[in-house]
Coordinates of C-alpha atoms in Angstrom, one line a residue:
M278 CA 210.4 194.9 3.1
A279 CA 210.4 191.4 1.6
K280 CA 207.3 190.5 -0.3
R281 CA 205.5 187.5 1.1
S282 CA 203.5 185.1 -1.1
V283 CA 202.2 181.5 -1.1
I284 CA 203.3 179.0 -3.7
P285 CA 201.6 175.7 -4.1
F286 CA 204.1 172.9 -4.4
G287 CA 202.8 169.6 -5.9
P288 CA 200.9 167.3 -6.1
Q289 CA 202.4 167.2 -9.6
H290 CA 206.1 168.1 -9.7
P291 CA 209.0 166.5 -11.8
V292 CA 211.0 165.6 -8.7
L293 CA 208.1 163.9 -6.8
P294 CA 207.7 160.2 -7.2
E295 CA 204.3 160.4 -5.6
P296 CA 201.8 163.2 -5.1
I297 CA 202.3 165.4 -2.1
H298 CA 201.0 169.0 -1.8
L299 CA 202.6 171.7 0.2
D300 CA 201.6 175.4 0.6
L301 CA 204.9 177.3 0.8
V302 CA 204.9 180.7 2.4
I303 CA 207.9 182.5 1.0
E304 CA 209.6 185.8 1.3
D305 CA 211.7 186.5 -1.8
E306 CA 213.5 183.1 -2.3
K307 CA 213.3 182.0 1.3
V308 CA 210.6 179.6 2.7
V309 CA 209.0 181.1 5.9
E310 CA 206.5 178.3 6.5
A311 CA 205.3 175.1 4.9
V312 CA 201.9 173.6 5.3
P313 CA 201.4 170.0 4.2
N314 CA 198.1 168.9 2.7
I315 CA 197.8 165.1 2.7
G316 CA 194.9 163.0 1.4
F317 CA 195.2 163.6 -2.3
V318 CA 195.3 159.9 -3.2
H319 CA 193.4 158.5 -0.2
R320 CA 192.3 154.9 -0.9
G321 CA 190.6 153.7 2.2
L322 CA 192.5 150.5 2.7
E323 CA 192.0 150.4 6.4
S324 CA 188.2 150.3 6.0
L325 CA 188.5 147.0 4.2
A326 CA 189.4 145.3 7.5
D327 CA 185.8 144.7 8.4
K328 CA 185.0 143.4 4.9
R329 CA 187.9 140.9 4.3
D330 CA 188.7 137.7 6.1
F331 CA 191.5 138.4 8.6
N332 CA 193.8 135.8 6.8
K333 CA 193.2 137.4 3.4
M334 CA 193.7 141.0 4.8
V335 CA 197.5 140.5 4.7
Y336 CA 197.3 140.8 0.9
V337 CA 195.4 144.1 1.2
I338 CA 197.9 145.5 3.7
E339 CA 200.9 144.5 1.5
R340 CA 199.4 146.7 -1.2
T341 CA 199.5 149.8 1.0
C342 CA 202.8 150.4 -0.8
G343 CA 204.9 148.6 -3.4
I344 CA 208.3 149.7 -2.1
C345 CA 207.8 148.6 1.5
S346 CA 205.2 145.9 0.9
F347 CA 206.9 143.1 2.8
G348 CA 207.2 145.2 6.0
H349 CA 203.5 146.1 5.9
G350 CA 202.6 142.4 5.6
L351 CA 205.0 141.6 8.4
G352 CA 203.6 144.2 10.8
Y353 CA 200.1 143.1 10.2
V354 CA 200.7 139.4 10.7
E355 CA 202.7 140.1 13.8
S356 CA 199.8 142.0 15.4
V357 CA 197.3 139.2 14.7
E358 CA 199.8 136.5 15.8
H359 CA 200.2 138.3 19.2
I360 CA 196.4 138.5 19.6
M361 CA 196.1 134.7 18.9
N362 CA 199.2 133.7 20.9
V363 CA 200.7 132.1 17.8
E364 CA 204.4 131.0 18.2
V365 CA 206.1 131.4 14.8
P366 CA 208.8 128.8 14.0
D367 CA 212.4 130.2 14.3
R368 CA 213.1 129.4 10.6
A369 CA 210.2 131.6 9.6
K370 CA 211.5 134.4 11.7
F371 CA 214.9 134.2 10.0
L372 CA 213.3 134.1 6.6
R373 CA 211.3 137.2 7.4
V374 CA 214.4 139.0 8.4
I375 CA 216.1 138.1 5.1
W376 CA 213.2 139.4 3.1
A377 CA 212.8 142.5 5.3
E378 CA 216.5 143.4 4.8
L379 CA 216.3 142.8 1.0
G380 CA 213.3 145.1 1.0
R381 CA 215.3 147.7 2.9
M382 CA 218.2 147.5 0.4
H383 CA 215.8 147.9 -2.5
S384 CA 214.1 150.9 -0.9
H385 CA 217.3 152.7 -0.1
M386 CA 218.8 152.1 -3.6
L387 CA 215.6 153.4 -5.1
W388 CA 215.8 156.5 -2.9
M389 CA 219.5 157.1 -3.8
G390 CA 218.6 157.0 -7.5
L391 CA 215.7 159.5 -7.0
M392 CA 218.0 161.8 -5.0
A393 CA 220.7 161.7 -7.7
D394 CA 218.0 162.6 -10.3
A395 CA 216.7 165.4 -8.1
F396 CA 220.0 167.3 -8.1
G397 CA 220.7 166.6 -11.8
F398 CA 223.1 163.6 -11.6
E399 CA 221.4 161.4 -14.1
N400 CA 224.2 158.9 -14.6
L401 CA 224.3 158.3 -10.9
F402 CA 220.5 157.7 -11.0
Y403 CA 220.9 155.0 -13.6
A404 CA 223.8 153.4 -11.7
C405 CA 221.8 153.2 -8.4
W406 CA 218.8 151.7 -10.2
R407 CA 221.0 149.2 -12.0
V408 CA 222.1 147.9 -8.5
R409 CA 218.5 147.9 -7.4
E410 CA 217.6 145.6 -10.3
K411 CA 219.9 142.9 -8.8
I412 CA 218.1 143.2 -5.5
L413 CA 214.7 142.8 -7.3
D414 CA 216.1 139.7 -9.0
L415 CA 216.7 138.2 -5.5
H416 CA 213.1 139.1 -4.6
E417 CA 211.9 137.3 -7.7
L418 CA 214.2 134.3 -7.0
T419 CA 213.1 133.7 -3.4
A420 CA 209.5 135.0 -3.3
G421 CA 208.3 135.0 -6.9
G422 CA 207.5 138.7 -7.0
R423 CA 209.7 141.7 -7.6
L424 CA 207.8 144.1 -5.4
I425 CA 204.8 142.4 -3.8
F426 CA 206.1 139.3 -2.0
S427 CA 202.9 137.7 -0.6
V428 CA 205.0 135.3 1.5
N429 CA 203.8 136.4 5.0
Q430 CA 200.9 134.5 6.5
I431 CA 199.6 134.3 10.0
G432 CA 201.7 131.6 11.7
G433 CA 204.8 132.0 9.5
V434 CA 205.6 132.2 5.8
N435 CA 204.3 130.2 2.9
K436 CA 207.6 129.9 1.0
D437 CA 211.0 128.6 1.9
I438 CA 214.4 129.7 0.7
T439 CA 216.5 126.7 -0.4
P440 CA 220.2 126.3 0.3
E441 CA 220.9 126.9 -3.4
M442 CA 218.9 130.1 -3.3
M443 CA 220.9 131.2 -0.2
Q444 CA 224.2 130.6 -2.0
Q445 CA 222.9 132.7 -4.9
I446 CA 221.9 135.5 -2.4
L447 CA 225.4 135.5 -0.9
K448 CA 227.0 135.6 -4.3
S449 CA 224.8 138.5 -5.4
L450 CA 225.4 140.4 -2.1
D451 CA 229.1 140.3 -2.8
E452 CA 228.6 141.8 -6.2
I453 CA 226.1 144.4 -4.9
E454 CA 228.5 145.4 -2.1
E455 CA 231.3 146.1 -4.6
E456 CA 229.0 148.0 -6.9
V457 CA 227.7 150.2 -4.1
K458 CA 231.2 151.4 -3.1
P459 CA 231.8 153.7 -6.1
L460 CA 228.3 155.0 -5.8
E461 CA 229.0 155.8 -2.2
K462 CA 232.1 157.8 -3.3
A463 CA 230.1 159.8 -5.7
F464 CA 227.5 160.7 -3.1
V465 CA 230.0 161.4 -0.3
N466 CA 233.0 163.0 -2.2
D467 CA 231.6 164.7 -5.2
Y468 CA 231.7 168.5 -4.8
S469 CA 228.5 169.2 -6.7
V470 CA 226.6 166.7 -4.5
Q471 CA 228.1 168.2 -1.3
S472 CA 227.1 171.7 -2.4
R473 CA 223.5 170.7 -2.7
L474 CA 223.3 168.6 0.5
K475 CA 225.8 169.8 3.2
G476 CA 224.3 172.2 5.7
V477 CA 220.9 172.1 4.0
G478 CA 217.8 171.5 6.0
V479 CA 219.4 171.0 9.4
L480 CA 217.2 169.3 12.0
T481 CA 218.7 169.1 15.5
K482 CA 218.5 166.0 17.7
Q483 CA 216.2 167.8 20.1
Q484 CA 213.9 168.9 17.3
A485 CA 213.8 165.4 15.9
H486 CA 212.9 164.0 19.3
D487 CA 210.3 166.6 20.1
L488 CA 208.6 166.3 16.7
G489 CA 208.5 162.5 16.9
C490 CA 210.7 161.8 13.8
C491 CA 211.9 158.3 13.0
G492 CA 214.0 156.3 10.7
P493 CA 217.1 157.6 8.8
F494 CA 215.6 161.1 9.0
A495 CA 215.9 161.0 12.8
K496 CA 219.1 159.0 12.9
A497 CA 220.9 161.6 10.8
S498 CA 220.2 164.0 13.6
G499 CA 221.8 161.7 16.2
M500 CA 218.8 159.8 17.5
S501 CA 220.2 156.3 17.9
F502 CA 216.8 154.5 18.0
D503 CA 216.2 151.6 15.7
Y504 CA 213.2 149.3 16.5
R505 CA 215.1 146.3 15.2
M506 CA 217.2 146.6 18.4
T507 CA 214.2 145.4 20.4
G508 CA 214.8 141.9 18.9
Y509 CA 211.5 141.2 17.1
E510 CA 211.5 138.3 14.7
A511 CA 215.1 136.9 14.4
Y512 CA 216.8 140.3 15.0
K513 CA 217.6 139.2 18.6
Y514 CA 220.0 136.6 17.2
L515 CA 221.9 139.1 15.1
D516 CA 224.5 141.8 15.9
M517 CA 223.8 145.3 14.9
E518 CA 224.0 148.9 16.1
P519 CA 221.9 151.9 14.9
I520 CA 223.6 154.0 12.2
T521 CA 223.5 157.7 13.1
G522 CA 224.7 161.1 11.8
T523 CA 225.9 164.1 13.7
N524 CA 224.9 167.2 11.7
G525 CA 221.2 166.4 10.9
D526 CA 221.5 167.9 7.4
S527 CA 220.6 166.4 4.0
F528 CA 224.1 165.1 3.6
D529 CA 223.9 163.0 6.8
R530 CA 220.5 161.6 5.8
C531 CA 222.1 160.5 2.6
T532 CA 225.1 158.8 4.2
V533 CA 222.9 157.1 6.9
R534 CA 220.9 155.4 4.1
I535 CA 224.0 154.3 2.2
K536 CA 225.5 152.8 5.4
E537 CA 222.2 151.0 6.1
V538 CA 222.6 149.2 2.7
Y539 CA 225.9 147.8 3.9
Q540 CA 224.3 147.0 7.3
S541 CA 221.4 145.1 5.6
I542 CA 224.0 143.1 3.6
D543 CA 225.7 142.1 6.9
L544 CA 222.4 141.2 8.6
I545 CA 221.4 139.0 5.7
R546 CA 224.8 137.2 5.8
Q547 CA 224.4 136.7 9.6
A548 CA 220.8 135.4 9.1
I549 CA 221.9 132.9 6.4
S550 CA 224.7 131.6 8.6
K551 CA 222.5 131.2 11.6
I552 CA 219.1 130.1 10.1
P553 CA 217.9 126.8 11.7
E554 CA 216.2 123.9 10.0
G555 CA 212.5 123.3 10.7
D556 CA 209.0 124.3 9.8
I557 CA 208.2 127.6 8.1
N558 CA 204.7 127.9 9.5
V559 CA 202.3 126.5 12.1
P560 CA 198.6 125.7 11.8
V561 CA 196.4 128.6 13.1
K562 CA 192.9 127.7 14.4
G563 CA 190.1 129.9 15.7
M564 CA 189.5 133.6 15.3
P565 CA 191.4 136.5 16.8
N566 CA 189.8 138.1 19.9
G567 CA 191.6 141.1 21.4
E568 CA 193.8 144.0 20.4
Y569 CA 197.5 144.6 19.8
M570 CA 199.8 147.2 18.5
A571 CA 202.8 145.8 16.6
R572 CA 205.8 148.0 15.7
I573 CA 208.5 147.3 13.2
E574 CA 211.4 149.2 11.6
Q575 CA 210.5 149.9 8.0
P576 CA 213.1 151.4 5.6
R577 CA 211.7 154.9 6.3
G578 CA 211.4 154.4 10.1
E579 CA 209.2 152.9 12.7
A580 CA 205.7 151.8 11.6
I581 CA 202.8 151.0 13.9
Y582 CA 200.1 148.4 13.2
Y583 CA 197.1 148.4 15.5
T584 CA 194.6 145.5 15.2
K585 CA 191.4 145.0 17.1
A586 CA 189.2 141.8 16.8
S587 CA 186.2 140.3 18.6
G588 CA 186.3 136.6 17.7
K589 CA 185.0 137.0 14.1
K590 CA 186.6 136.4 10.8
Y591 CA 186.4 140.1 10.1
L592 CA 188.4 142.5 12.2
D593 CA 186.8 145.3 14.1
R594 CA 189.5 147.8 13.3
F595 CA 192.9 148.1 11.7
R596 CA 195.1 151.2 11.9
L597 CA 198.5 151.9 10.3
R598 CA 200.8 154.7 11.2
T599 CA 203.5 155.1 8.7
P600 CA 206.9 156.7 9.1
T601 CA 206.3 159.4 6.5
F602 CA 203.3 160.7 8.5
A603 CA 205.6 160.9 11.5
N604 CA 208.3 162.7 9.6
L605 CA 206.0 165.4 8.0
A606 CA 206.3 167.6 11.1
G607 CA 210.1 167.4 10.9
L608 CA 210.0 168.1 7.2
T609 CA 208.1 171.4 7.7
E610 CA 210.7 172.4 10.3
T611 CA 213.6 171.8 7.9
L612 CA 211.9 173.8 5.2
K613 CA 211.7 176.9 7.3
G614 CA 214.5 179.2 6.1
A615 CA 215.4 177.0 3.2
D616 CA 215.9 178.4 -0.3
L617 CA 213.0 177.7 -2.7
A618 CA 215.4 175.8 -5.0
D619 CA 216.2 173.3 -2.2
V620 CA 212.6 172.4 -1.4
P621 CA 212.4 169.4 -3.8
I622 CA 215.6 167.9 -2.3
L623 CA 214.5 168.5 1.3
I624 CA 211.2 166.7 0.6
L625 CA 213.1 163.8 -0.8
T626 CA 215.4 163.6 2.2
I627 CA 212.6 162.2 4.4
D628 CA 212.1 159.5 1.6
P629 CA 208.3 160.3 1.4
C630 CA 206.0 157.4 0.8
I631 CA 202.7 159.1 0.0
S632 CA 201.1 155.8 -0.9
C633 CA 201.7 154.6 2.7
T634 CA 200.6 157.9 4.2
E635 CA 197.4 158.1 2.3
R636 CA 196.5 154.4 2.5

């Protein structure tokens, strides 16, 4: 009879970029059950909503996470704008899309590097992060910050992207696209990579649906849902289709994210070609009074921003549901029956953002 034992995994582990704790129930080298334990770095950012002016709260929300900071600011201002019936100028909507897709590229390239490092491909890690640096340079060029943008405001954005900057973006995107192609070949064709990812941690489409998974983690299982398809901001003017996989394993989760990098490049090119002239923000008067739940597609999946206000400068309530939180249930399912040696890689395949989850 196999011996059953419980092994604590994390919160400190060489492969984890952030602290997450799992209690792994194992029999010999096989995982029987995984119990996540979140809250290790809980910071209480949501509770600041009734202590900070609702205009200034956007800077707090952005700091929920450095990797997907722009999306957090966007989701928050969208929720307040709907409450206050603010119509954002079209140019601001296009600018938001450009920054959102640059942030998605940065997030996916960061993840690709971490994944390469997890299965011991250190040169590939450096190559991915070298490309990521070029994306961060575009962040700095257009927004002034490499991770925290601070360009979103209620009513639009506070910075414009000049025609010269847009030409530089297009030039850099051409270079990035060419540099990603050999990296894609390494991830897709290399035997050692395939041996660590193919057929590992399979999550079926039905399981992904029933467990409420989202983002590339769910798309790799065949769920063709991407909230950008609803047309928020300027996405309604752009052509795109959700990128999905068929096998629902770690390899498909990897390929979906790589293809989304190319998709983001295409969306940015479309946005630059279609962006109209005009104002980048509108004056906002009064105080928010009401409630709204905004939803956007973050790099890791659908994020939900609930805001409640009662006509004061301080909000009554703010609530953020992150994609990592939604994907934890799917993660525990993929870990069942997995080899203990594959646990670090399986955790990384959901692209965990513990900073967001434990906001």
